[in-house]
């Protein structure tokens, strides 16, 4: 039916999406890193009705491996949001940390959060971004310590990202269509 092809979500798109990752060594000999993700964006909704915004992250870790994951700060329009669901569970070889945030009363939400993760880079060396909704104006930055090299690969975009600032220890890319 036609309904299968029409959007069923309450969200139209993300705008000005800016994830900034800073990686530091916790224990270089053991390969333990700390990743601080500071992300901010505007979420544009279809209506002012209540919906749950999902925030998920996956990390590949083996049993008994070093793993920490916590949201240090989370704001929606400058205020602390209502978390209606918060869970950590196993998905294949990954640990998934999921939160669902209740949003209502607006069609534009300014979302900002800081997440800190600690894990072994030898088990999970992939930092990725997978958008649930359309993204308009994406800017990504990655700060790396000595001893870690990164390659930026764009997937699912019509054109290449623009190189904003890249050095041995910093990658900054922008996608604006």
PDB file of C-alpha atoms in Angstrom:
ATOM      1  CA  UNK A   1       0.000   0.000   0.000  1.00  0.00           C
ATOM      2  CA  UNK A   2       0.980   3.644  -0.366  1.00  0.00           C
ATOM      3  CA  UNK A   3       1.231   4.012   3.412  1.00  0.00           C
ATOM      4  CA  UNK A   4       4.357   1.811   3.371  1.00  0.00           C
ATOM      5  CA  UNK A   5       6.178   4.500   1.368  1.00  0.00           C
ATOM      6  CA  UNK A   6       5.175   7.520   3.454  1.00  0.00           C
ATOM      7  CA  UNK A   7       7.180   8.646   6.508  1.00  0.00           C
ATOM      8  CA  UNK A   8       5.935   7.135   9.755  1.00  0.00           C
ATOM      9  CA  UNK A   9       8.294   9.067  12.042  1.00  0.00           C
ATOM     10  CA  UNK A  10       7.733  12.301  13.876  1.00  0.00           C
ATOM     11  CA  UNK A  11      11.092  13.730  12.762  1.00  0.00           C
ATOM     12  CA  UNK A  12      11.722  15.488   9.449  1.00  0.00           C
ATOM     13  CA  UNK A  13      15.489  15.962   9.605  1.00  0.00           C
ATOM     14  CA  UNK A  14      18.585  16.974  11.554  1.00  0.00           C
ATOM     15  CA  UNK A  15      20.153  20.365  10.867  1.00  0.00           C
ATOM     16  CA  UNK A  16      23.624  21.687  11.711  1.00  0.00           C
ATOM     17  CA  UNK A  17      24.709  18.278  13.002  1.00  0.00           C
ATOM     18  CA  UNK A  18      28.166  18.580  14.608  1.00  0.00           C
ATOM     19  CA  UNK A  19      29.828  15.593  16.287  1.00  0.00           C
ATOM     20  CA  UNK A  20      33.307  16.304  17.663  1.00  0.00           C
ATOM     21  CA  UNK A  21      35.404  13.344  18.820  1.00  0.00           C
ATOM     22  CA  UNK A  22      38.493  13.605  20.975  1.00  0.00           C
ATOM     23  CA  UNK A  23      40.488  10.417  21.460  1.00  0.00           C
ATOM     24  CA  UNK A  24      43.133  10.103  24.166  1.00  0.00           C
ATOM     25  CA  UNK A  25      45.193   7.208  25.470  1.00  0.00           C
ATOM     26  CA  UNK A  26      44.176   5.769  28.841  1.00  0.00           C
ATOM     27  CA  UNK A  27      46.761   2.969  28.645  1.00  0.00           C
ATOM     28  CA  UNK A  28      48.698   2.905  25.383  1.00  0.00           C
ATOM     29  CA  UNK A  29      50.437  -0.422  26.088  1.00  0.00           C
ATOM     30  CA  UNK A  30      47.068  -2.181  26.532  1.00  0.00           C
ATOM     31  CA  UNK A  31      45.379  -0.220  23.720  1.00  0.00           C
ATOM     32  CA  UNK A  32      42.838   1.418  26.037  1.00  0.00           C
ATOM     33  CA  UNK A  33      41.442   4.698  24.719  1.00  0.00           C
ATOM     34  CA  UNK A  34      39.021   7.308  25.953  1.00  0.00           C
ATOM     35  CA  UNK A  35      36.666   8.816  23.383  1.00  0.00           C
ATOM     36  CA  UNK A  36      34.836  12.003  24.224  1.00  0.00           C
ATOM     37  CA  UNK A  37      32.003  12.800  21.825  1.00  0.00           C
ATOM     38  CA  UNK A  38      30.523  16.285  21.975  1.00  0.00           C
ATOM     39  CA  UNK A  39      27.538  16.502  19.655  1.00  0.00           C
ATOM     40  CA  UNK A  40      25.057  19.263  18.975  1.00  0.00           C
ATOM     41  CA  UNK A  41      22.329  19.599  16.378  1.00  0.00           C
ATOM     42  CA  UNK A  42      18.837  20.838  15.662  1.00  0.00           C
ATOM     43  CA  UNK A  43      16.130  18.225  15.359  1.00  0.00           C
ATOM     44  CA  UNK A  44      13.225  19.378  13.198  1.00  0.00           C
ATOM     45  CA  UNK A  45       9.946  17.605  14.002  1.00  0.00           C
ATOM     46  CA  UNK A  46       6.765  17.178  11.974  1.00  0.00           C
ATOM     47  CA  UNK A  47       4.483  18.262  14.809  1.00  0.00           C
ATOM     48  CA  UNK A  48       4.444  19.331  18.438  1.00  0.00           C
ATOM     49  CA  UNK A  49       3.111  15.915  19.532  1.00  0.00           C
ATOM     50  CA  UNK A  50       5.101  13.805  21.973  1.00  0.00           C
ATOM     51  CA  UNK A  51       7.592  11.314  20.556  1.00  0.00           C
ATOM     52  CA  UNK A  52      10.641   9.435  21.804  1.00  0.00           C
ATOM     53  CA  UNK A  53      13.984  10.379  20.301  1.00  0.00           C
ATOM     54  CA  UNK A  54      16.403   7.405  20.289  1.00  0.00           C
ATOM     55  CA  UNK A  55      20.074   7.900  21.138  1.00  0.00           C
ATOM     56  CA  UNK A  56      22.136   4.741  20.558  1.00  0.00           C
ATOM     57  CA  UNK A  57      25.779   3.765  20.462  1.00  0.00           C
ATOM     58  CA  UNK A  58      27.452   0.423  19.798  1.00  0.00           C
ATOM     59  CA  UNK A  59      30.907  -0.666  20.926  1.00  0.00           C
ATOM     60  CA  UNK A  60      32.580  -3.961  20.124  1.00  0.00           C
ATOM     61  CA  UNK A  61      34.071  -5.466  23.275  1.00  0.00           C
ATOM     62  CA  UNK A  62      35.004  -8.936  24.368  1.00  0.00           C
ATOM     63  CA  UNK A  63      33.951 -10.420  27.718  1.00  0.00           C
ATOM     64  CA  UNK A  64      35.960  -9.079  30.671  1.00  0.00           C
ATOM     65  CA  UNK A  65      37.333  -6.254  28.534  1.00  0.00           C
ATOM     66  CA  UNK A  66      37.624  -2.646  29.688  1.00  0.00           C
ATOM     67  CA  UNK A  67      34.403  -0.812  28.843  1.00  0.00           C
ATOM     68  CA  UNK A  68      32.791   2.351  30.151  1.00  0.00           C
ATOM     69  CA  UNK A  69      30.089   4.442  28.526  1.00  0.00           C
ATOM     70  CA  UNK A  70      28.302   7.379  30.083  1.00  0.00           C
ATOM     71  CA  UNK A  71      26.450  10.479  29.041  1.00  0.00           C
ATOM     72  CA  UNK A  72      28.011  13.300  31.027  1.00  0.00           C
ATOM     73  CA  UNK A  73      25.706  16.035  29.813  1.00  0.00           C
ATOM     74  CA  UNK A  74      22.476  16.108  27.828  1.00  0.00           C
ATOM     75  CA  UNK A  75      20.301  19.112  27.080  1.00  0.00           C
ATOM     76  CA  UNK A  76      17.309  19.828  24.884  1.00  0.00           C
ATOM     77  CA  UNK A  77      16.663  23.533  24.318  1.00  0.00           C
ATOM     78  CA  UNK A  78      19.024  24.246  27.219  1.00  0.00           C
ATOM     79  CA  UNK A  79      17.226  22.011  29.751  1.00  0.00           C
ATOM     80  CA  UNK A  80      17.731  18.468  30.981  1.00  0.00           C
ATOM     81  CA  UNK A  81      15.315  16.177  29.094  1.00  0.00           C
ATOM     82  CA  UNK A  82      13.117  13.356  30.379  1.00  0.00           C
ATOM     83  CA  UNK A  83      14.763   9.985  29.741  1.00  0.00           C
ATOM     84  CA  UNK A  84      11.955   7.450  29.319  1.00  0.00           C
ATOM     85  CA  UNK A  85      14.188   4.492  28.475  1.00  0.00           C
ATOM     86  CA  UNK A  86      17.797   3.730  29.390  1.00  0.00           C
ATOM     87  CA  UNK A  87      19.333   0.327  28.778  1.00  0.00           C
ATOM     88  CA  UNK A  88      22.582  -1.429  27.973  1.00  0.00           C
ATOM     89  CA  UNK A  89      22.406  -4.771  26.217  1.00  0.00           C
ATOM     90  CA  UNK A  90      24.402  -7.193  24.071  1.00  0.00           C
ATOM     91  CA  UNK A  91      23.849  -7.176  20.285  1.00  0.00           C
ATOM     92  CA  UNK A  92      26.068  -9.837  18.664  1.00  0.00           C
ATOM     93  CA  UNK A  93      29.669  -8.817  19.490  1.00  0.00           C
ATOM     94  CA  UNK A  94      28.612  -5.295  20.466  1.00  0.00           C
ATOM     95  CA  UNK A  95      27.362  -3.650  23.592  1.00  0.00           C
ATOM     96  CA  UNK A  96      24.516  -1.299  22.720  1.00  0.00           C
ATOM     97  CA  UNK A  97      23.738   1.633  25.009  1.00  0.00           C
ATOM     98  CA  UNK A  98      20.333   3.113  24.235  1.00  0.00           C
ATOM     99  CA  UNK A  99      18.359   5.995  25.625  1.00  0.00           C
ATOM    100  CA  UNK A 100      15.021   7.355  24.477  1.00  0.00           C
ATOM    101  CA  UNK A 101      14.269  10.978  25.241  1.00  0.00           C
ATOM    102  CA  UNK A 102      10.713  12.326  25.411  1.00  0.00           C
ATOM    103  CA  UNK A 103      10.216  15.397  23.225  1.00  0.00           C
ATOM    104  CA  UNK A 104       7.040  17.411  22.813  1.00  0.00           C
ATOM    105  CA  UNK A 105       5.677  20.924  22.426  1.00  0.00           C
ATOM    106  CA  UNK A 106       7.910  22.220  19.633  1.00  0.00           C
ATOM    107  CA  UNK A 107       8.898  21.516  16.049  1.00  0.00           C
ATOM    108  CA  UNK A 108      12.540  22.524  16.621  1.00  0.00           C
ATOM    109  CA  UNK A 109      14.777  21.063  19.331  1.00  0.00           C
ATOM    110  CA  UNK A 110      18.353  22.175  20.066  1.00  0.00           C
ATOM    111  CA  UNK A 111      20.024  18.980  21.265  1.00  0.00           C
ATOM    112  CA  UNK A 112      23.502  18.774  22.806  1.00  0.00           C
ATOM    113  CA  UNK A 113      25.235  15.965  24.642  1.00  0.00           C
ATOM    114  CA  UNK A 114      28.648  14.806  25.800  1.00  0.00           C
ATOM    115  CA  UNK A 115      29.359  11.091  25.876  1.00  0.00           C
ATOM    116  CA  UNK A 116      32.541   9.511  27.264  1.00  0.00           C
ATOM    117  CA  UNK A 117      33.538   5.974  26.373  1.00  0.00           C
ATOM    118  CA  UNK A 118      36.547   3.914  27.399  1.00  0.00           C
ATOM    119  CA  UNK A 119      37.467   0.684  25.619  1.00  0.00           C
ATOM    120  CA  UNK A 120      40.212  -1.212  23.788  1.00  0.00           C
ATOM    121  CA  UNK A 121      40.940   0.178  20.322  1.00  0.00           C
ATOM    122  CA  UNK A 122      42.189  -3.270  19.250  1.00  0.00           C
ATOM    123  CA  UNK A 123      38.625  -4.585  19.667  1.00  0.00           C
ATOM    124  CA  UNK A 124      36.771  -1.623  18.178  1.00  0.00           C
ATOM    125  CA  UNK A 125      38.708   0.701  15.911  1.00  0.00           C
ATOM    126  CA  UNK A 126      35.687   2.059  14.021  1.00  0.00           C
ATOM    127  CA  UNK A 127      34.050   5.423  14.796  1.00  0.00           C
ATOM    128  CA  UNK A 128      30.920   5.784  12.735  1.00  0.00           C
ATOM    129  CA  UNK A 129      27.857   7.921  12.377  1.00  0.00           C
ATOM    130  CA  UNK A 130      24.600   6.421  11.166  1.00  0.00           C
ATOM    131  CA  UNK A 131      21.711   8.880  10.939  1.00  0.00           C
ATOM    132  CA  UNK A 132      18.165   7.710  11.464  1.00  0.00           C
ATOM    133  CA  UNK A 133      16.871  10.790   9.661  1.00  0.00           C
ATOM    134  CA  UNK A 134      18.022  13.079   6.849  1.00  0.00           C
ATOM    135  CA  UNK A 135      20.989  15.245   7.837  1.00  0.00           C
ATOM    136  CA  UNK A 136      21.396  18.798   6.562  1.00  0.00           C
ATOM    137  CA  UNK A 137      24.754  20.537   7.134  1.00  0.00           C
ATOM    138  CA  UNK A 138      26.987  17.927   8.770  1.00  0.00           C
ATOM    139  CA  UNK A 139      30.374  18.877  10.200  1.00  0.00           C
ATOM    140  CA  UNK A 140      32.590  16.202  11.787  1.00  0.00           C
ATOM    141  CA  UNK A 141      35.863  16.626  13.648  1.00  0.00           C
ATOM    142  CA  UNK A 142      38.249  14.080  15.090  1.00  0.00           C
ATOM    143  CA  UNK A 143      41.255  14.797  17.318  1.00  0.00           C
ATOM    144  CA  UNK A 144      43.761  11.963  17.601  1.00  0.00           C
ATOM    145  CA  UNK A 145      46.681  11.281  19.929  1.00  0.00           C
ATOM    146  CA  UNK A 146      50.135  10.216  18.727  1.00  0.00           C
ATOM    147  CA  UNK A 147      50.120   6.584  17.656  1.00  0.00           C
ATOM    148  CA  UNK A 148      46.616   6.517  16.163  1.00  0.00           C
ATOM    149  CA  UNK A 149      46.005   7.195  12.504  1.00  0.00           C
ATOM    150  CA  UNK A 150      42.545   7.583  10.972  1.00  0.00           C
ATOM    151  CA  UNK A 151      40.984   7.503   7.541  1.00  0.00           C
ATOM    152  CA  UNK A 152      37.727   9.352   6.855  1.00  0.00           C
ATOM    153  CA  UNK A 153      35.322   7.418   4.644  1.00  0.00           C
ATOM    154  CA  UNK A 154      32.007   8.909   3.564  1.00  0.00           C
ATOM    155  CA  UNK A 155      29.114   6.587   2.867  1.00  0.00           C
ATOM    156  CA  UNK A 156      25.569   7.268   1.799  1.00  0.00           C
ATOM    157  CA  UNK A 157      26.163  10.805   0.528  1.00  0.00           C
ATOM    158  CA  UNK A 158      25.654  12.119  -2.981  1.00  0.00           C
ATOM    159  CA  UNK A 159      28.911  14.052  -2.995  1.00  0.00           C
ATOM    160  CA  UNK A 160      32.212  14.004  -1.135  1.00  0.00           C
ATOM    161  CA  UNK A 161      32.783  15.834   2.129  1.00  0.00           C
ATOM    162  CA  UNK A 162      34.750  19.071   2.003  1.00  0.00           C
ATOM    163  CA  UNK A 163      38.081  19.016   3.830  1.00  0.00           C
ATOM    164  CA  UNK A 164      37.979  21.815   6.409  1.00  0.00           C
ATOM    165  CA  UNK A 165      41.159  21.156   8.363  1.00  0.00           C
ATOM    166  CA  UNK A 166      43.257  18.028   8.294  1.00  0.00           C
ATOM    167  CA  UNK A 167      46.603  17.335   9.894  1.00  0.00           C
ATOM    168  CA  UNK A 168      48.212  14.180  11.232  1.00  0.00           C
ATOM    169  CA  UNK A 169      46.239  14.499  14.477  1.00  0.00           C
ATOM    170  CA  UNK A 170      43.081  16.271  13.302  1.00  0.00           C
ATOM    171  CA  UNK A 171      40.411  15.565  10.729  1.00  0.00           C
ATOM    172  CA  UNK A 172      37.605  18.033  10.100  1.00  0.00           C
ATOM    173  CA  UNK A 173      35.101  17.505   7.305  1.00  0.00           C
ATOM    174  CA  UNK A 174      31.911  19.220   6.223  1.00  0.00           C
ATOM    175  CA  UNK A 175      29.009  18.086   4.095  1.00  0.00           C
ATOM    176  CA  UNK A 176      26.623  20.719   2.875  1.00  0.00           C
ATOM    177  CA  UNK A 177      24.218  20.015   0.050  1.00  0.00           C
TER     178      UNK A 177
END
